[in-house]
Amino acid sequence: MATRNLPAEVVSWIGQLASVLHRRVAGRLLPLLVGALFAQGRQTVASWLRGGELGADFRLYYYFLGSLGRNVKAVARVLFGIAVRVIVPGDRLLLALDDTPTKRYGPLVEGAGIHHNPTPGPAGQKFLYGHVWVTLSWVVRHRWWGTIGLPLLAMLYVRQKNLKSIAPCTK
């Protein structure tokens, strides 16, 4: 695994994020995030597993992602605390919400529905079929890159009438 290439401070931050997870699975966060950092090609979970050299235990990491998803708000809270300490904001924080739709295709896409298209393009399509991710970001000004949004939390927006397309939770 490539954790030896990370600065100690980054490993400490990931440890803080993992502290809100169940101790039985918390140790999987560091290798998975290392894999995400060193992944090449398309940014999929499979590429994260290859980047972190986790192929032999891939099932454990897929199950871990489900556990992580159930604790996303607690992890986001810790992430925001780390970001505020590291970036040291001024007198105010500027937060932004984004609800950009993403196109998806096929009849079996869970949670997908018809949404207003804010950028219809040359075809003039007023609606699109897909997902809407609502993302909370902290807007900061970077010395080199200008104004950027640091995503803190993202949740899938599913319309009431599309809830039936989501498989019921068996837990």
PDB file of C-alpha atoms in Angstrom:
ATOM      1  CA  MET A   1       0.000   0.000   0.000  1.00  0.00           C
ATOM      2  CA  ALA A   2       1.189   3.526  -0.797  1.00  0.00           C
ATOM      3  CA  THR A   3       0.558   5.243   2.584  1.00  0.00           C
ATOM      4  CA  ARG A   4       4.287   5.759   3.023  1.00  0.00           C
ATOM      5  CA  ASN A   5       4.054   8.465   0.321  1.00  0.00           C
ATOM      6  CA  LEU A   6       1.601  10.615   2.265  1.00  0.00           C
ATOM      7  CA  PRO A   7       2.680  13.412   4.588  1.00  0.00           C
ATOM      8  CA  ALA A   8       2.108  12.620   8.273  1.00  0.00           C
ATOM      9  CA  GLU A   9      -0.337  15.528   8.538  1.00  0.00           C
ATOM     10  CA  VAL A  10      -2.571  14.058   5.812  1.00  0.00           C
ATOM     11  CA  VAL A  11      -2.494  10.635   7.498  1.00  0.00           C
ATOM     12  CA  SER A  12      -3.506  12.395  10.745  1.00  0.00           C
ATOM     13  CA  TRP A  13      -6.446  14.105   9.013  1.00  0.00           C
ATOM     14  CA  ILE A  14      -7.648  10.803   7.577  1.00  0.00           C
ATOM     15  CA  GLY A  15      -7.331   9.291  11.051  1.00  0.00           C
ATOM     16  CA  GLN A  16      -9.565  12.062  12.398  1.00  0.00           C
ATOM     17  CA  LEU A  17     -12.135  11.329   9.681  1.00  0.00           C
ATOM     18  CA  ALA A  18     -12.001   7.621  10.527  1.00  0.00           C
ATOM     19  CA  SER A  19     -12.534   8.338  14.237  1.00  0.00           C
ATOM     20  CA  VAL A  20     -16.286   8.762  13.727  1.00  0.00           C
ATOM     21  CA  LEU A  21     -16.596   5.356  12.042  1.00  0.00           C
ATOM     22  CA  HIS A  22     -17.020   2.031  13.808  1.00  0.00           C
ATOM     23  CA  ARG A  23     -13.588   0.857  14.960  1.00  0.00           C
ATOM     24  CA  ARG A  24     -14.046  -2.461  13.165  1.00  0.00           C
ATOM     25  CA  VAL A  25     -14.041  -0.747   9.753  1.00  0.00           C
ATOM     26  CA  ALA A  26     -12.341   2.612  10.446  1.00  0.00           C
ATOM     27  CA  GLY A  27      -8.937   1.281   9.357  1.00  0.00           C
ATOM     28  CA  ARG A  28     -10.214   0.864   5.797  1.00  0.00           C
ATOM     29  CA  LEU A  29     -10.600   4.600   5.226  1.00  0.00           C
ATOM     30  CA  LEU A  30      -6.874   5.347   4.904  1.00  0.00           C
ATOM     31  CA  PRO A  31      -6.091   2.674   2.273  1.00  0.00           C
ATOM     32  CA  LEU A  32      -9.209   3.584   0.289  1.00  0.00           C
ATOM     33  CA  LEU A  33      -8.414   7.314   0.258  1.00  0.00           C
ATOM     34  CA  VAL A  34      -4.800   6.575  -0.649  1.00  0.00           C
ATOM     35  CA  GLY A  35      -6.144   4.526  -3.545  1.00  0.00           C
ATOM     36  CA  ALA A  36      -8.379   7.447  -4.576  1.00  0.00           C
ATOM     37  CA  LEU A  37      -5.401   9.813  -4.486  1.00  0.00           C
ATOM     38  CA  PHE A  38      -3.160   7.539  -6.555  1.00  0.00           C
ATOM     39  CA  ALA A  39      -5.835   6.179  -8.917  1.00  0.00           C
ATOM     40  CA  GLN A  40      -5.304   6.606 -12.628  1.00  0.00           C
ATOM     41  CA  GLY A  41      -7.835   6.707 -15.408  1.00  0.00           C
ATOM     42  CA  ARG A  42     -11.540   6.927 -14.704  1.00  0.00           C
ATOM     43  CA  GLN A  43     -12.300   7.833 -11.096  1.00  0.00           C
ATOM     44  CA  THR A  44     -14.294   4.775 -10.090  1.00  0.00           C
ATOM     45  CA  VAL A  45     -14.137   2.657  -6.954  1.00  0.00           C
ATOM     46  CA  ALA A  46     -12.400  -0.054  -8.994  1.00  0.00           C
ATOM     47  CA  SER A  47      -9.622   2.393  -9.913  1.00  0.00           C
ATOM     48  CA  TRP A  48      -9.316   3.426  -6.226  1.00  0.00           C
ATOM     49  CA  LEU A  49      -8.860  -0.219  -5.282  1.00  0.00           C
ATOM     50  CA  ARG A  50      -6.161  -0.626  -7.942  1.00  0.00           C
ATOM     51  CA  GLY A  51      -4.470   2.625  -6.847  1.00  0.00           C
ATOM     52  CA  GLY A  52      -4.367   1.429  -3.236  1.00  0.00           C
ATOM     53  CA  GLU A  53      -3.385  -2.129  -4.198  1.00  0.00           C
ATOM     54  CA  LEU A  54      -6.537  -3.445  -2.494  1.00  0.00           C
ATOM     55  CA  GLY A  55      -7.686  -5.893  -5.160  1.00  0.00           C
ATOM     56  CA  ALA A  56      -7.442  -8.962  -2.933  1.00  0.00           C
ATOM     57  CA  ASP A  57      -9.909  -7.470  -0.416  1.00  0.00           C
ATOM     58  CA  PHE A  58     -12.141  -5.600  -2.837  1.00  0.00           C
ATOM     59  CA  ARG A  59     -15.382  -6.946  -1.346  1.00  0.00           C
ATOM     60  CA  LEU A  60     -14.500  -5.604   2.113  1.00  0.00           C
ATOM     61  CA  TYR A  61     -13.974  -2.133   0.658  1.00  0.00           C
ATOM     62  CA  TYR A  62     -17.232  -2.150  -1.279  1.00  0.00           C
ATOM     63  CA  TYR A  63     -19.068  -3.065   1.955  1.00  0.00           C
ATOM     64  CA  PHE A  64     -17.062  -0.374   3.731  1.00  0.00           C
ATOM     65  CA  LEU A  65     -18.344   2.258   1.301  1.00  0.00           C
ATOM     66  CA  GLY A  66     -21.913   1.386   2.334  1.00  0.00           C
ATOM     67  CA  SER A  67     -20.954   1.878   5.978  1.00  0.00           C
ATOM     68  CA  LEU A  68     -19.226   5.141   5.112  1.00  0.00           C
ATOM     69  CA  GLY A  69     -22.347   6.351   3.312  1.00  0.00           C
ATOM     70  CA  ARG A  70     -24.450   5.779   6.417  1.00  0.00           C
ATOM     71  CA  ASN A  71     -22.034   7.969   8.415  1.00  0.00           C
ATOM     72  CA  VAL A  72     -21.449  10.669   5.820  1.00  0.00           C
ATOM     73  CA  LYS A  73     -22.817  13.531   7.930  1.00  0.00           C
ATOM     74  CA  ALA A  74     -20.498  12.764  10.847  1.00  0.00           C
ATOM     75  CA  VAL A  75     -17.514  12.462   8.507  1.00  0.00           C
ATOM     76  CA  ALA A  76     -18.488  15.741   6.787  1.00  0.00           C
ATOM     77  CA  ARG A  77     -18.637  17.479  10.181  1.00  0.00           C
ATOM     78  CA  VAL A  78     -15.093  16.349  10.997  1.00  0.00           C
ATOM     79  CA  LEU A  79     -13.887  17.276   7.500  1.00  0.00           C
ATOM     80  CA  PHE A  80     -15.287  20.777   7.883  1.00  0.00           C
ATOM     81  CA  GLY A  81     -13.543  21.168  11.261  1.00  0.00           C
ATOM     82  CA  ILE A  82     -10.222  20.111   9.739  1.00  0.00           C
ATOM     83  CA  ALA A  83     -10.679  22.469   6.779  1.00  0.00           C
ATOM     84  CA  VAL A  84     -11.460  25.444   9.023  1.00  0.00           C
ATOM     85  CA  ARG A  85      -8.363  24.773  11.145  1.00  0.00           C
ATOM     86  CA  VAL A  86      -6.074  24.346   8.137  1.00  0.00           C
ATOM     87  CA  ILE A  87      -7.365  27.165   5.926  1.00  0.00           C
ATOM     88  CA  VAL A  88      -7.981  29.686   8.757  1.00  0.00           C
ATOM     89  CA  PRO A  89     -10.907  31.697   7.389  1.00  0.00           C
ATOM     90  CA  GLY A  90     -11.463  35.408   7.914  1.00  0.00           C
ATOM     91  CA  ASP A  91     -14.424  36.862   9.766  1.00  0.00           C
ATOM     92  CA  ARG A  92     -17.065  35.004   7.747  1.00  0.00           C
ATOM     93  CA  LEU A  93     -17.609  31.690   5.994  1.00  0.00           C
ATOM     94  CA  LEU A  94     -19.276  31.606   2.602  1.00  0.00           C
ATOM     95  CA  LEU A  95     -21.178  28.389   1.898  1.00  0.00           C
ATOM     96  CA  ALA A  96     -22.830  27.527  -1.402  1.00  0.00           C
ATOM     97  CA  LEU A  97     -25.422  24.953  -2.450  1.00  0.00           C
ATOM     98  CA  ASP A  98     -25.357  23.404  -5.912  1.00  0.00           C
ATOM     99  CA  ASP A  99     -28.027  21.158  -7.390  1.00  0.00           C
ATOM    100  CA  THR A 100     -26.625  20.316 -10.799  1.00  0.00           C
ATOM    101  CA  PRO A 101     -28.391  17.480 -12.629  1.00  0.00           C
ATOM    102  CA  THR A 102     -26.292  14.729 -14.223  1.00  0.00           C
ATOM    103  CA  LYS A 103     -27.540  12.711 -17.176  1.00  0.00           C
ATOM    104  CA  ARG A 104     -28.035   8.974 -16.705  1.00  0.00           C
ATOM    105  CA  TYR A 105     -29.362   6.450 -19.185  1.00  0.00           C
ATOM    106  CA  GLY A 106     -31.224   3.179 -18.937  1.00  0.00           C
ATOM    107  CA  PRO A 107     -34.439   1.968 -17.354  1.00  0.00           C
ATOM    108  CA  LEU A 108     -32.791   0.517 -14.217  1.00  0.00           C
ATOM    109  CA  VAL A 109     -30.940   3.562 -12.879  1.00  0.00           C
ATOM    110  CA  GLU A 110     -31.882   3.820  -9.201  1.00  0.00           C
ATOM    111  CA  GLY A 111     -33.174   7.200  -8.075  1.00  0.00           C
ATOM    112  CA  ALA A 112     -33.075   8.751 -11.550  1.00  0.00           C
ATOM    113  CA  GLY A 113     -35.931  10.881 -12.799  1.00  0.00           C
ATOM    114  CA  ILE A 114     -36.841  13.729 -15.107  1.00  0.00           C
ATOM    115  CA  HIS A 115     -35.419  17.084 -13.991  1.00  0.00           C
ATOM    116  CA  HIS A 116     -35.290  20.622 -15.339  1.00  0.00           C
ATOM    117  CA  ASN A 117     -32.153  21.143 -17.429  1.00  0.00           C
ATOM    118  CA  PRO A 118     -30.489  24.453 -16.437  1.00  0.00           C
ATOM    119  CA  THR A 119     -28.117  24.305 -19.445  1.00  0.00           C
ATOM    120  CA  PRO A 120     -30.157  23.046 -22.406  1.00  0.00           C
ATOM    121  CA  GLY A 121     -27.376  23.635 -24.937  1.00  0.00           C
ATOM    122  CA  PRO A 122     -27.865  23.848 -28.693  1.00  0.00           C
ATOM    123  CA  ALA A 123     -30.495  21.082 -28.724  1.00  0.00           C
ATOM    124  CA  GLY A 124     -32.707  23.137 -26.401  1.00  0.00           C
ATOM    125  CA  GLN A 125     -33.702  20.204 -24.184  1.00  0.00           C
ATOM    126  CA  LYS A 126     -35.648  21.678 -21.254  1.00  0.00           C
ATOM    127  CA  PHE A 127     -35.556  18.431 -19.255  1.00  0.00           C
ATOM    128  CA  LEU A 128     -33.118  15.590 -18.745  1.00  0.00           C
ATOM    129  CA  TYR A 129     -33.284  12.103 -17.285  1.00  0.00           C
ATOM    130  CA  GLY A 130     -30.798  11.498 -14.506  1.00  0.00           C
ATOM    131  CA  HIS A 131     -29.757  12.352 -10.965  1.00  0.00           C
ATOM    132  CA  VAL A 132     -29.587  15.604  -9.051  1.00  0.00           C
ATOM    133  CA  TRP A 133     -26.807  15.797  -6.499  1.00  0.00           C
ATOM    134  CA  VAL A 134     -27.226  18.579  -3.944  1.00  0.00           C
ATOM    135  CA  THR A 135     -23.766  19.635  -2.788  1.00  0.00           C
ATOM    136  CA  LEU A 136     -22.787  21.916   0.093  1.00  0.00           C
ATOM    137  CA  SER A 137     -19.451  23.629  -0.550  1.00  0.00           C
ATOM    138  CA  TRP A 138     -17.304  26.084   1.329  1.00  0.00           C
ATOM    139  CA  VAL A 139     -16.327  28.883  -1.061  1.00  0.00           C
ATOM    140  CA  VAL A 140     -12.755  30.091  -0.560  1.00  0.00           C
ATOM    141  CA  ARG A 141     -10.328  32.250  -2.486  1.00  0.00           C
ATOM    142  CA  HIS A 142      -7.111  30.541  -3.484  1.00  0.00           C
ATOM    143  CA  ARG A 143      -3.979  32.540  -4.213  1.00  0.00           C
ATOM    144  CA  TRP A 144      -3.347  30.809  -7.585  1.00  0.00           C
ATOM    145  CA  TRP A 145      -6.697  29.372  -8.648  1.00  0.00           C
ATOM    146  CA  GLY A 146      -9.064  32.163  -7.611  1.00  0.00           C
ATOM    147  CA  THR A 147     -12.447  31.338  -6.114  1.00  0.00           C
ATOM    148  CA  ILE A 148     -13.061  27.629  -5.594  1.00  0.00           C
ATOM    149  CA  GLY A 149     -15.664  25.549  -3.792  1.00  0.00           C
ATOM    150  CA  LEU A 150     -14.510  22.881  -1.367  1.00  0.00           C
ATOM    151  CA  PRO A 151     -17.251  20.231  -1.326  1.00  0.00           C
ATOM    152  CA  LEU A 152     -18.246  19.280   2.207  1.00  0.00           C
ATOM    153  CA  LEU A 153     -21.370  17.169   1.759  1.00  0.00           C
ATOM    154  CA  ALA A 154     -23.354  15.818  -1.187  1.00  0.00           C
ATOM    155  CA  MET A 155     -26.683  14.031  -1.108  1.00  0.00           C
ATOM    156  CA  LEU A 156     -28.799  12.557  -3.872  1.00  0.00           C
ATOM    157  CA  TYR A 157     -32.126  14.327  -4.408  1.00  0.00           C
ATOM    158  CA  VAL A 158     -34.838  11.859  -5.341  1.00  0.00           C
ATOM    159  CA  ARG A 159     -38.334  13.016  -6.187  1.00  0.00           C
ATOM    160  CA  GLN A 160     -41.138  11.315  -4.262  1.00  0.00           C
ATOM    161  CA  LYS A 161     -42.488   9.653  -7.404  1.00  0.00           C
ATOM    162  CA  ASN A 162     -39.038   8.148  -8.183  1.00  0.00           C
ATOM    163  CA  LEU A 163     -38.575   6.534  -4.759  1.00  0.00           C
ATOM    164  CA  LYS A 164     -40.003   3.268  -6.091  1.00  0.00           C
ATOM    165  CA  SER A 165     -36.950   2.918  -8.378  1.00  0.00           C
ATOM    166  CA  ILE A 166     -34.676   2.548  -5.338  1.00  0.00           C
ATOM    167  CA  ALA A 167     -34.237  -0.972  -4.009  1.00  0.00           C
ATOM    168  CA  PRO A 168     -35.597  -1.317  -0.478  1.00  0.00           C
ATOM    169  CA  CYS A 169     -33.040  -1.461   2.310  1.00  0.00           C
ATOM    170  CA  THR A 170     -32.868  -4.999   3.687  1.00  0.00           C
ATOM    171  CA  LYS A 171     -31.259  -3.980   6.957  1.00  0.00           C
TER     172      LYS A 171
END
